């Protein structure tokens, strides 16, 4: 059975606030923990009025303290925004408090716009190009400290926090394959290169101390309800948010409306590009959609996300997904191939 995990953006809804959103995140984490979901990840985004998880490590500490067994992680930390040592200390602290439950997904995207990037990083020179080296540096901080090592992550050294590489293109796939790390693809908002990235990752994967065989987790939007009609209505909040973000009209998650009837061809094309893999419907539709998606992609794991306006209906959606996912088929095995020379040169 392909495992299910959860990506939570701690959505801030119209009429709500960030505090309530973060409390809802903890409530959702407790809920999906009882349903058997494997992981609960939160994402780093900045200057977005509809997302409360900007201080990702702090938000994860809140969730981890209120849950018992579900794995807690970042999906992800945008490493070019940070010094690797600082992230090692933050997630080393979480791992010290919650042994065996903490993991760290790393991405090289900015997590916001260029103006906000400048406010976070102060300068933008060379940061993205340093991403492979920064990942390796960060991984080193989680290894046992060597005698005389001048800089250590405290806490962090020796805790061996599992690292994932995130991506929405083939770049992350190449890096994850080269380093022998699990790979999470952002097909929940950028599905266009999903199949190409998975192919590269599986063909070029090199076993490592962390991972013997390639492991791909695909993000996917799933909005489930009692009927197809209700699910499509709930989905309208996410459609509005996605479209607004793509055209630069950022705001909080809006309430449901009869949205599709209002869409012009350009808006439909934008949403098709962003949400082309979304599964929306009642239990039968969701079960069939999940099964088809896994058989088509061979995913090893699915990370489900759903920014539904009503928190209780959001919880119900994740419960329906958990109830119907048992019939999903296992992915096929794949062959491996040679590593990418460009990444070899960078590392």
mmCIF file of C-alpha atoms in Angstrom:
data_model
loop_
_atom_site.group_PDB
_atom_site.id
_atom_site.type_symbol
_atom_site.label_atom_id
_atom_site.label_comp_id
_atom_site.label_asym_id
_atom_site.label_seq_id
_atom_site.Cartn_x
_atom_site.Cartn_y
_atom_site.Cartn_z
ATOM 1 C CA UNK A 1 0.000 0.000 0.000
ATOM 2 C CA UNK A 2 1.394 3.405 -0.969
ATOM 3 C CA UNK A 3 1.667 5.495 2.226
ATOM 4 C CA UNK A 4 -0.109 8.801 2.636
ATOM 5 C CA UNK A 5 1.367 11.940 4.153
ATOM 6 C CA UNK A 6 0.131 15.508 4.618
ATOM 7 C CA UNK A 7 1.470 18.869 3.471
ATOM 8 C CA UNK A 8 -0.041 21.709 5.495
ATOM 9 C CA UNK A 9 0.347 25.360 4.539
ATOM 10 C CA UNK A 10 -1.507 26.492 7.675
ATOM 11 C CA UNK A 11 -4.001 28.443 5.536
ATOM 12 C CA UNK A 12 -5.211 31.790 6.829
ATOM 13 C CA UNK A 13 -8.806 32.208 5.730
ATOM 14 C CA UNK A 14 -10.752 35.396 5.176
ATOM 15 C CA UNK A 15 -12.129 36.387 8.559
ATOM 16 C CA UNK A 16 -9.487 34.317 10.368
ATOM 17 C CA UNK A 17 -6.003 35.014 11.680
ATOM 18 C CA UNK A 18 -2.595 33.356 11.848
ATOM 19 C CA UNK A 19 -3.028 32.192 15.436
ATOM 20 C CA UNK A 20 -6.189 30.282 14.592
ATOM 21 C CA UNK A 21 -4.549 28.848 11.487
ATOM 22 C CA UNK A 22 -1.636 27.452 13.496
ATOM 23 C CA UNK A 23 -4.026 26.002 16.074
ATOM 24 C CA UNK A 24 -5.923 24.408 13.194
ATOM 25 C CA UNK A 25 -2.644 22.930 11.942
ATOM 26 C CA UNK A 26 -2.109 21.184 15.264
ATOM 27 C CA UNK A 27 -5.708 19.970 15.269
ATOM 28 C CA UNK A 28 -5.273 18.617 11.738
ATOM 29 C CA UNK A 29 -1.992 16.911 12.666
ATOM 30 C CA UNK A 30 -3.642 15.139 15.594
ATOM 31 C CA UNK A 31 -6.505 14.130 13.323
ATOM 32 C CA UNK A 32 -4.365 12.631 10.554
ATOM 33 C CA UNK A 33 -2.103 10.944 13.105
ATOM 34 C CA UNK A 34 -5.087 8.887 14.267
ATOM 35 C CA UNK A 35 -5.938 8.112 10.626
ATOM 36 C CA UNK A 36 -2.538 6.559 9.933
ATOM 37 C CA UNK A 37 -0.886 9.236 7.801
ATOM 38 C CA UNK A 38 2.906 8.843 7.880
ATOM 39 C CA UNK A 39 4.208 12.426 7.814
ATOM 40 C CA UNK A 40 3.008 15.936 8.543
ATOM 41 C CA UNK A 41 5.052 18.579 6.750
ATOM 42 C CA UNK A 42 4.779 22.362 6.751
ATOM 43 C CA UNK A 43 6.176 24.705 4.100
ATOM 44 C CA UNK A 44 8.256 27.876 4.187
ATOM 45 C CA UNK A 45 6.585 30.775 2.362
ATOM 46 C CA UNK A 46 7.039 34.472 3.022
ATOM 47 C CA UNK A 47 4.937 37.593 2.574
ATOM 48 C CA UNK A 48 1.868 35.578 1.620
ATOM 49 C CA UNK A 49 -1.266 36.719 3.501
ATOM 50 C CA UNK A 50 -2.869 33.266 3.188
ATOM 51 C CA UNK A 51 -0.063 31.138 4.707
ATOM 52 C CA UNK A 52 0.930 31.110 8.403
ATOM 53 C CA UNK A 53 3.953 28.758 8.280
ATOM 54 C CA UNK A 54 6.695 31.272 7.385
ATOM 55 C CA UNK A 55 8.642 30.502 10.587
ATOM 56 C CA UNK A 56 8.545 26.827 9.693
ATOM 57 C CA UNK A 57 10.674 25.400 12.497
ATOM 58 C CA UNK A 58 8.620 27.311 15.093
ATOM 59 C CA UNK A 59 5.343 26.092 13.582
ATOM 60 C CA UNK A 60 6.657 22.514 13.528
ATOM 61 C CA UNK A 61 7.657 22.764 17.189
ATOM 62 C CA UNK A 62 4.058 23.664 17.995
ATOM 63 C CA UNK A 63 2.753 20.657 16.053
ATOM 64 C CA UNK A 64 5.368 18.219 17.307
ATOM 65 C CA UNK A 65 4.679 19.088 20.952
ATOM 66 C CA UNK A 66 0.992 18.315 20.481
ATOM 67 C CA UNK A 67 1.333 14.986 18.646
ATOM 68 C CA UNK A 68 2.853 11.637 19.581
ATOM 69 C CA UNK A 69 4.065 9.515 16.686
ATOM 70 C CA UNK A 70 3.555 11.094 13.259
ATOM 71 C CA UNK A 71 6.774 12.235 11.568
ATOM 72 C CA UNK A 72 7.177 16.017 11.517
ATOM 73 C CA UNK A 73 9.071 17.782 8.774
ATOM 74 C CA UNK A 74 9.602 20.760 6.522
ATOM 75 C CA UNK A 75 8.245 20.584 3.023
ATOM 76 C CA UNK A 76 10.351 22.481 2.758
ATOM 77 C CA UNK A 77 12.965 24.827 4.044
ATOM 78 C CA UNK A 78 14.176 27.076 1.222
ATOM 79 C CA UNK A 79 17.872 26.685 1.943
ATOM 80 C CA UNK A 80 19.153 29.674 -0.090
ATOM 81 C CA UNK A 81 17.317 31.858 2.451
ATOM 82 C CA UNK A 82 19.395 30.533 5.362
ATOM 83 C CA UNK A 83 22.841 29.628 6.606
ATOM 84 C CA UNK A 84 23.088 25.807 6.743
ATOM 85 C CA UNK A 85 24.349 25.938 10.332
ATOM 86 C CA UNK A 86 21.264 27.830 11.514
ATOM 87 C CA UNK A 87 18.926 25.264 9.922
ATOM 88 C CA UNK A 88 20.992 22.430 11.426
ATOM 89 C CA UNK A 89 20.597 24.005 14.853
ATOM 90 C CA UNK A 90 16.855 24.560 14.424
ATOM 91 C CA UNK A 91 16.099 21.046 13.245
ATOM 92 C CA UNK A 92 18.682 19.578 15.585
ATOM 93 C CA UNK A 93 16.729 21.189 18.419
ATOM 94 C CA UNK A 94 13.492 19.671 17.141
ATOM 95 C CA UNK A 95 15.166 16.257 16.787
ATOM 96 C CA UNK A 96 16.581 16.462 20.304
ATOM 97 C CA UNK A 97 13.105 17.162 21.667
ATOM 98 C CA UNK A 98 11.337 14.578 19.478
ATOM 99 C CA UNK A 99 13.786 11.746 18.720
ATOM 100 C CA UNK A 100 13.069 9.739 15.589
ATOM 101 C CA UNK A 101 10.230 11.960 14.412
ATOM 102 C CA UNK A 102 11.903 14.922 12.703
ATOM 103 C CA UNK A 103 12.967 15.160 9.055
ATOM 104 C CA UNK A 104 13.983 17.995 6.774
ATOM 105 C CA UNK A 105 12.960 18.689 3.189
ATOM 106 C CA UNK A 106 15.152 21.198 1.348
ATOM 107 C CA UNK A 107 14.336 23.319 -1.685
ATOM 108 C CA UNK A 108 16.177 25.991 -3.634
ATOM 109 C CA UNK A 109 13.174 28.113 -4.623
ATOM 110 C CA UNK A 110 12.807 31.504 -2.918
ATOM 111 C CA UNK A 111 9.413 30.840 -1.327
ATOM 112 C CA UNK A 112 8.221 34.293 -2.322
ATOM 113 C CA UNK A 113 8.890 37.215 -4.700
ATOM 114 C CA UNK A 114 12.178 38.956 -5.442
ATOM 115 C CA UNK A 115 11.505 41.952 -3.184
ATOM 116 C CA UNK A 116 10.781 39.659 -0.245
ATOM 117 C CA UNK A 117 13.871 37.592 -1.073
ATOM 118 C CA UNK A 118 15.978 40.697 -0.739
ATOM 119 C CA UNK A 119 14.472 41.398 2.673
ATOM 120 C CA UNK A 120 15.236 37.835 3.800
ATOM 121 C CA UNK A 121 18.687 37.345 2.299
ATOM 122 C CA UNK A 122 19.910 40.973 2.086
ATOM 123 C CA UNK A 123 21.720 40.002 -1.117
ATOM 124 C CA UNK A 124 20.942 37.535 -3.904
ATOM 125 C CA UNK A 125 24.414 36.909 -5.286
ATOM 126 C CA UNK A 126 25.214 33.247 -5.907
ATOM 127 C CA UNK A 127 22.829 31.820 -3.328
ATOM 128 C CA UNK A 128 20.932 29.466 -5.635
ATOM 129 C CA UNK A 129 24.120 28.294 -7.331
ATOM 130 C CA UNK A 130 25.470 27.298 -3.917
ATOM 131 C CA UNK A 131 22.491 25.052 -3.167
ATOM 132 C CA UNK A 132 24.248 21.669 -3.711
ATOM 133 C CA UNK A 133 27.182 22.689 -1.518
ATOM 134 C CA UNK A 134 24.837 24.090 1.118
ATOM 135 C CA UNK A 135 22.934 20.790 1.216
ATOM 136 C CA UNK A 136 26.159 18.829 1.702
ATOM 137 C CA UNK A 137 27.314 21.280 4.391
ATOM 138 C CA UNK A 138 24.000 20.934 6.208
ATOM 139 C CA UNK A 139 24.115 17.138 6.029
ATOM 140 C CA UNK A 140 27.578 17.259 7.555
ATOM 141 C CA UNK A 141 26.331 19.151 10.607
ATOM 142 C CA UNK A 142 24.029 16.225 11.439
ATOM 143 C CA UNK A 143 26.936 13.750 11.467
ATOM 144 C CA UNK A 144 28.900 13.022 14.666
ATOM 145 C CA UNK A 145 31.372 15.823 15.316
ATOM 146 C CA UNK A 146 35.007 15.070 14.507
ATOM 147 C CA UNK A 147 37.751 15.686 17.088
ATOM 148 C CA UNK A 148 38.803 19.315 16.864
ATOM 149 C CA UNK A 149 35.900 20.275 14.590
ATOM 150 C CA UNK A 150 35.765 24.070 14.776
ATOM 151 C CA UNK A 151 32.049 24.532 13.990
ATOM 152 C CA UNK A 152 29.368 22.176 15.276
ATOM 153 C CA UNK A 153 25.590 22.232 15.318
ATOM 154 C CA UNK A 154 24.516 22.133 18.958
ATOM 155 C CA UNK A 155 21.975 20.532 19.079
ATOM 156 C CA UNK A 156 22.288 18.682 15.789
ATOM 157 C CA UNK A 157 25.645 16.924 15.640
ATOM 158 C CA UNK A 158 25.208 13.154 15.589
ATOM 159 C CA UNK A 159 21.415 13.254 15.302
ATOM 160 C CA UNK A 160 21.424 12.318 11.579
ATOM 161 C CA UNK A 161 18.151 14.080 10.758
ATOM 162 C CA UNK A 162 16.849 12.555 7.488
ATOM 163 C CA UNK A 163 17.171 14.892 4.504
ATOM 164 C CA UNK A 164 14.838 15.075 1.488
ATOM 165 C CA UNK A 165 15.328 17.097 -1.670
ATOM 166 C CA UNK A 166 12.279 18.966 -2.962
ATOM 167 C CA UNK A 167 11.779 20.067 -6.520
ATOM 168 C CA UNK A 168 9.398 21.314 -9.175
ATOM 169 C CA UNK A 169 11.826 20.704 -12.050
ATOM 170 C CA UNK A 170 14.492 18.213 -13.074
ATOM 171 C CA UNK A 171 17.224 20.022 -11.127
ATOM 172 C CA UNK A 172 16.122 18.716 -7.741
ATOM 173 C CA UNK A 173 15.722 15.249 -9.226
ATOM 174 C CA UNK A 174 19.350 15.253 -10.377
ATOM 175 C CA UNK A 175 20.657 16.427 -7.017
ATOM 176 C CA UNK A 176 18.557 13.949 -5.031
ATOM 177 C CA UNK A 177 19.734 11.128 -7.286
ATOM 178 C CA UNK A 178 23.386 12.130 -7.021
ATOM 179 C CA UNK A 179 23.307 12.379 -3.218
ATOM 180 C CA UNK A 180 21.171 9.258 -2.777
ATOM 181 C CA UNK A 181 18.375 11.109 -0.983
ATOM 182 C CA UNK A 182 14.595 10.722 -1.141
ATOM 183 C CA UNK A 183 12.898 13.094 -3.587
ATOM 184 C CA UNK A 184 9.621 14.976 -3.158
ATOM 185 C CA UNK A 185 8.134 16.570 -6.275
ATOM 186 C CA UNK A 186 5.749 19.532 -6.159
ATOM 187 C CA UNK A 187 3.141 18.084 -8.493
ATOM 188 C CA UNK A 188 0.458 19.666 -6.304
ATOM 189 C CA UNK A 189 1.188 23.068 -7.881
ATOM 190 C CA UNK A 190 3.664 22.458 -10.751
ATOM 191 C CA UNK A 191 2.929 19.091 -12.371
ATOM 192 C CA UNK A 192 4.317 19.821 -15.846
ATOM 193 C CA UNK A 193 7.763 18.252 -15.297
ATOM 194 C CA UNK A 194 6.680 15.534 -12.883
ATOM 195 C CA UNK A 195 7.232 12.514 -15.122
ATOM 196 C CA UNK A 196 10.532 13.796 -16.536
ATOM 197 C CA UNK A 197 11.883 14.530 -13.044
ATOM 198 C CA UNK A 198 10.880 11.103 -11.741
ATOM 199 C CA UNK A 199 12.533 9.378 -14.683
ATOM 200 C CA UNK A 200 15.813 11.211 -14.154
ATOM 201 C CA UNK A 201 15.769 10.556 -10.428
ATOM 202 C CA UNK A 202 15.115 6.841 -10.725
ATOM 203 C CA UNK A 203 17.575 6.282 -13.579
ATOM 204 C CA UNK A 204 20.443 8.183 -11.961
ATOM 205 C CA UNK A 205 19.943 7.293 -8.298
ATOM 206 C CA UNK A 206 23.073 6.322 -6.376
ATOM 207 C CA UNK A 207 22.630 4.421 -3.075
ATOM 208 C CA UNK A 208 23.764 6.255 0.037
ATOM 209 C CA UNK A 209 24.056 5.688 3.767
ATOM 210 C CA UNK A 210 20.573 7.187 4.163
ATOM 211 C CA UNK A 211 18.798 5.408 1.304
ATOM 212 C CA UNK A 212 19.506 2.167 -0.576
ATOM 213 C CA UNK A 213 16.799 2.505 -3.246
ATOM 214 C CA UNK A 214 15.135 5.539 -4.851
ATOM 215 C CA UNK A 215 12.050 6.851 -3.092
ATOM 216 C CA UNK A 216 9.700 9.396 -4.675
ATOM 217 C CA UNK A 217 6.933 11.224 -2.875
ATOM 218 C CA UNK A 218 4.532 13.203 -5.051
ATOM 219 C CA UNK A 219 2.522 16.141 -3.792
ATOM 220 C CA UNK A 220 -1.114 16.038 -4.827
ATOM 221 C CA UNK A 221 -4.177 18.163 -4.146
ATOM 222 C CA UNK A 222 -7.100 16.024 -3.039
ATOM 223 C CA UNK A 223 -10.423 17.606 -2.099
ATOM 224 C CA UNK A 224 -12.864 14.942 -0.937
ATOM 225 C CA UNK A 225 -16.436 15.262 0.250
ATOM 226 C CA UNK A 226 -19.605 13.179 0.411
ATOM 227 C CA UNK A 227 -20.431 13.923 -3.236
ATOM 228 C CA UNK A 228 -18.617 15.077 -6.363
ATOM 229 C CA UNK A 229 -20.715 18.242 -6.425
ATOM 230 C CA UNK A 230 -19.849 19.214 -2.847
ATOM 231 C CA UNK A 231 -16.145 18.530 -3.414
ATOM 232 C CA UNK A 232 -16.059 20.740 -6.508
ATOM 233 C CA UNK A 233 -17.723 23.499 -4.489
ATOM 234 C CA UNK A 234 -15.103 23.177 -1.704
ATOM 235 C CA UNK A 235 -12.356 23.156 -4.343
ATOM 236 C CA UNK A 236 -13.352 26.671 -5.414
ATOM 237 C CA UNK A 237 -11.431 28.202 -2.473
ATOM 238 C CA UNK A 238 -8.203 26.628 -3.666
ATOM 239 C CA UNK A 239 -8.917 27.585 -7.269
ATOM 240 C CA UNK A 240 -9.400 31.206 -6.270
ATOM 241 C CA UNK A 241 -6.228 31.246 -4.161
ATOM 242 C CA UNK A 242 -4.135 29.608 -6.874
ATOM 243 C CA UNK A 243 -5.336 31.992 -9.545
ATOM 244 C CA UNK A 244 -4.887 35.032 -7.320
ATOM 245 C CA UNK A 245 -1.324 34.037 -6.455
ATOM 246 C CA UNK A 246 -0.423 33.420 -10.099
ATOM 247 C CA UNK A 247 -1.642 36.846 -11.207
ATOM 248 C CA UNK A 248 -0.137 38.739 -8.258
ATOM 249 C CA UNK A 249 -3.346 39.352 -6.335
ATOM 250 C CA UNK A 250 -2.364 37.670 -3.095
ATOM 251 C CA UNK A 251 -4.731 37.404 -0.184
ATOM 252 C CA UNK A 252 -6.221 35.103 2.398
ATOM 253 C CA UNK A 253 -8.004 31.882 1.462
ATOM 254 C CA UNK A 254 -11.457 32.962 0.244
ATOM 255 C CA UNK A 255 -14.758 31.250 0.980
ATOM 256 C CA UNK A 256 -16.373 28.910 -1.520
ATOM 257 C CA UNK A 257 -18.258 30.314 -4.518
ATOM 258 C CA UNK A 258 -19.579 29.039 -7.822
ATOM 259 C CA UNK A 259 -16.203 29.852 -9.318
ATOM 260 C CA UNK A 260 -15.790 27.796 -12.486
ATOM 261 C CA UNK A 261 -18.699 29.520 -14.205
ATOM 262 C CA UNK A 262 -16.779 32.803 -13.965
ATOM 263 C CA UNK A 263 -13.510 31.628 -15.532
ATOM 264 C CA UNK A 264 -12.298 32.977 -18.856
ATOM 265 C CA UNK A 265 -10.027 30.843 -21.097
ATOM 266 C CA UNK A 266 -6.824 32.401 -19.739
ATOM 267 C CA UNK A 267 -7.804 31.716 -16.127
ATOM 268 C CA UNK A 268 -8.740 28.141 -17.011
ATOM 269 C CA UNK A 269 -5.328 27.647 -18.608
ATOM 270 C CA UNK A 270 -3.554 29.005 -15.519
ATOM 271 C CA UNK A 271 -5.469 26.670 -13.236
ATOM 272 C CA UNK A 272 -4.938 23.704 -15.532
ATOM 273 C CA UNK A 273 -1.188 24.338 -15.357
ATOM 274 C CA UNK A 274 -1.167 24.662 -11.563
ATOM 275 C CA UNK A 275 -3.782 22.088 -10.546
ATOM 276 C CA UNK A 276 -3.688 19.592 -13.398
ATOM 277 C CA UNK A 277 -3.130 16.654 -11.043
ATOM 278 C CA UNK A 278 -5.808 17.610 -8.510
ATOM 279 C CA UNK A 279 -8.335 14.946 -7.521
ATOM 280 C CA UNK A 280 -11.712 16.367 -6.547
ATOM 281 C CA UNK A 281 -14.841 14.389 -5.742
ATOM 282 C CA UNK A 282 -16.749 11.979 -3.563
ATOM 283 C CA UNK A 283 -15.265 8.746 -2.188
ATOM 284 C CA UNK A 284 -15.566 6.716 -5.412
ATOM 285 C CA UNK A 285 -14.059 9.498 -7.542
ATOM 286 C CA UNK A 286 -11.201 10.004 -5.093
ATOM 287 C CA UNK A 287 -10.448 6.291 -4.859
ATOM 288 C CA UNK A 288 -10.342 5.920 -8.627
ATOM 289 C CA UNK A 289 -8.300 9.083 -9.034
ATOM 290 C CA UNK A 290 -5.686 8.070 -6.468
ATOM 291 C CA UNK A 291 -5.383 4.599 -7.936
ATOM 292 C CA UNK A 292 -4.964 5.934 -11.471
ATOM 293 C CA UNK A 293 -2.384 8.485 -10.311
ATOM 294 C CA UNK A 294 -0.232 5.932 -8.524
ATOM 295 C CA UNK A 295 -0.407 3.391 -11.333
ATOM 296 C CA UNK A 296 0.487 6.102 -13.885
ATOM 297 C CA UNK A 297 3.391 7.556 -11.898
ATOM 298 C CA UNK A 298 4.687 4.637 -9.833
ATOM 299 C CA UNK A 299 4.928 6.971 -6.810
ATOM 300 C CA UNK A 300 6.314 5.433 -3.641
ATOM 301 C CA UNK A 301 4.350 7.808 -1.433
ATOM 302 C CA UNK A 302 1.755 10.559 -1.762
ATOM 303 C CA UNK A 303 1.744 13.836 0.137
ATOM 304 C CA UNK A 304 -1.813 15.136 0.172
ATOM 305 C CA UNK A 305 -2.656 18.808 0.529
ATOM 306 C CA UNK A 306 -6.004 20.616 0.537
ATOM 307 C CA UNK A 307 -6.550 24.270 1.419
ATOM 308 C CA UNK A 308 -10.259 23.972 2.176
ATOM 309 C CA UNK A 309 -11.879 27.070 3.677
ATOM 310 C CA UNK A 310 -13.885 25.268 6.352
ATOM 311 C CA UNK A 311 -11.573 23.527 8.842
ATOM 312 C CA UNK A 312 -14.021 20.753 9.735
ATOM 313 C CA UNK A 313 -14.641 19.978 6.066
ATOM 314 C CA UNK A 314 -10.889 19.941 5.558
ATOM 315 C CA UNK A 315 -10.547 17.321 8.277
ATOM 316 C CA UNK A 316 -13.385 15.348 6.726
ATOM 317 C CA UNK A 317 -11.596 15.442 3.365
ATOM 318 C CA UNK A 318 -8.453 13.880 4.837
ATOM 319 C CA UNK A 319 -10.567 11.234 6.554
ATOM 320 C CA UNK A 320 -12.274 10.256 3.289
ATOM 321 C CA UNK A 321 -8.874 10.005 1.588
ATOM 322 C CA UNK A 322 -7.607 7.743 4.369
ATOM 323 C CA UNK A 323 -10.705 5.561 4.105
ATOM 324 C CA UNK A 324 -10.430 4.968 0.343
ATOM 325 C CA UNK A 325 -6.691 4.788 -0.272
ATOM 326 C CA UNK A 326 -6.310 1.123 0.650
ATOM 327 C CA UNK A 327 -6.945 -0.068 -2.901
ATOM 328 C CA UNK A 328 -4.013 1.854 -4.382
ATOM 329 C CA UNK A 329 -1.458 -0.218 -6.286
ATOM 330 C CA UNK A 330 2.276 -0.392 -5.622
ATOM 331 C CA UNK A 331 4.691 1.356 -8.018
ATOM 332 C CA UNK A 332 6.931 -0.608 -10.352
ATOM 333 C CA UNK A 333 10.693 -0.945 -9.801
ATOM 334 C CA UNK A 334 13.081 0.897 -12.077
ATOM 335 C CA UNK A 335 16.684 0.628 -13.223
ATOM 336 C CA UNK A 336 19.501 2.988 -12.246
ATOM 337 C CA UNK A 337 21.943 4.873 -14.440
ATOM 338 C CA UNK A 338 25.001 7.098 -14.262
ATOM 339 C CA UNK A 339 25.075 10.319 -12.174
ATOM 340 C CA UNK A 340 24.860 13.741 -13.750
ATOM 341 C CA UNK A 341 28.298 15.238 -14.504
ATOM 342 C CA UNK A 342 27.227 18.844 -13.875
ATOM 343 C CA UNK A 343 26.243 18.016 -10.305
ATOM 344 C CA UNK A 344 29.445 15.993 -9.892
ATOM 345 C CA UNK A 345 31.371 19.131 -10.806
ATOM 346 C CA UNK A 346 29.388 21.311 -8.389
ATOM 347 C CA UNK A 347 29.965 18.952 -5.484
#
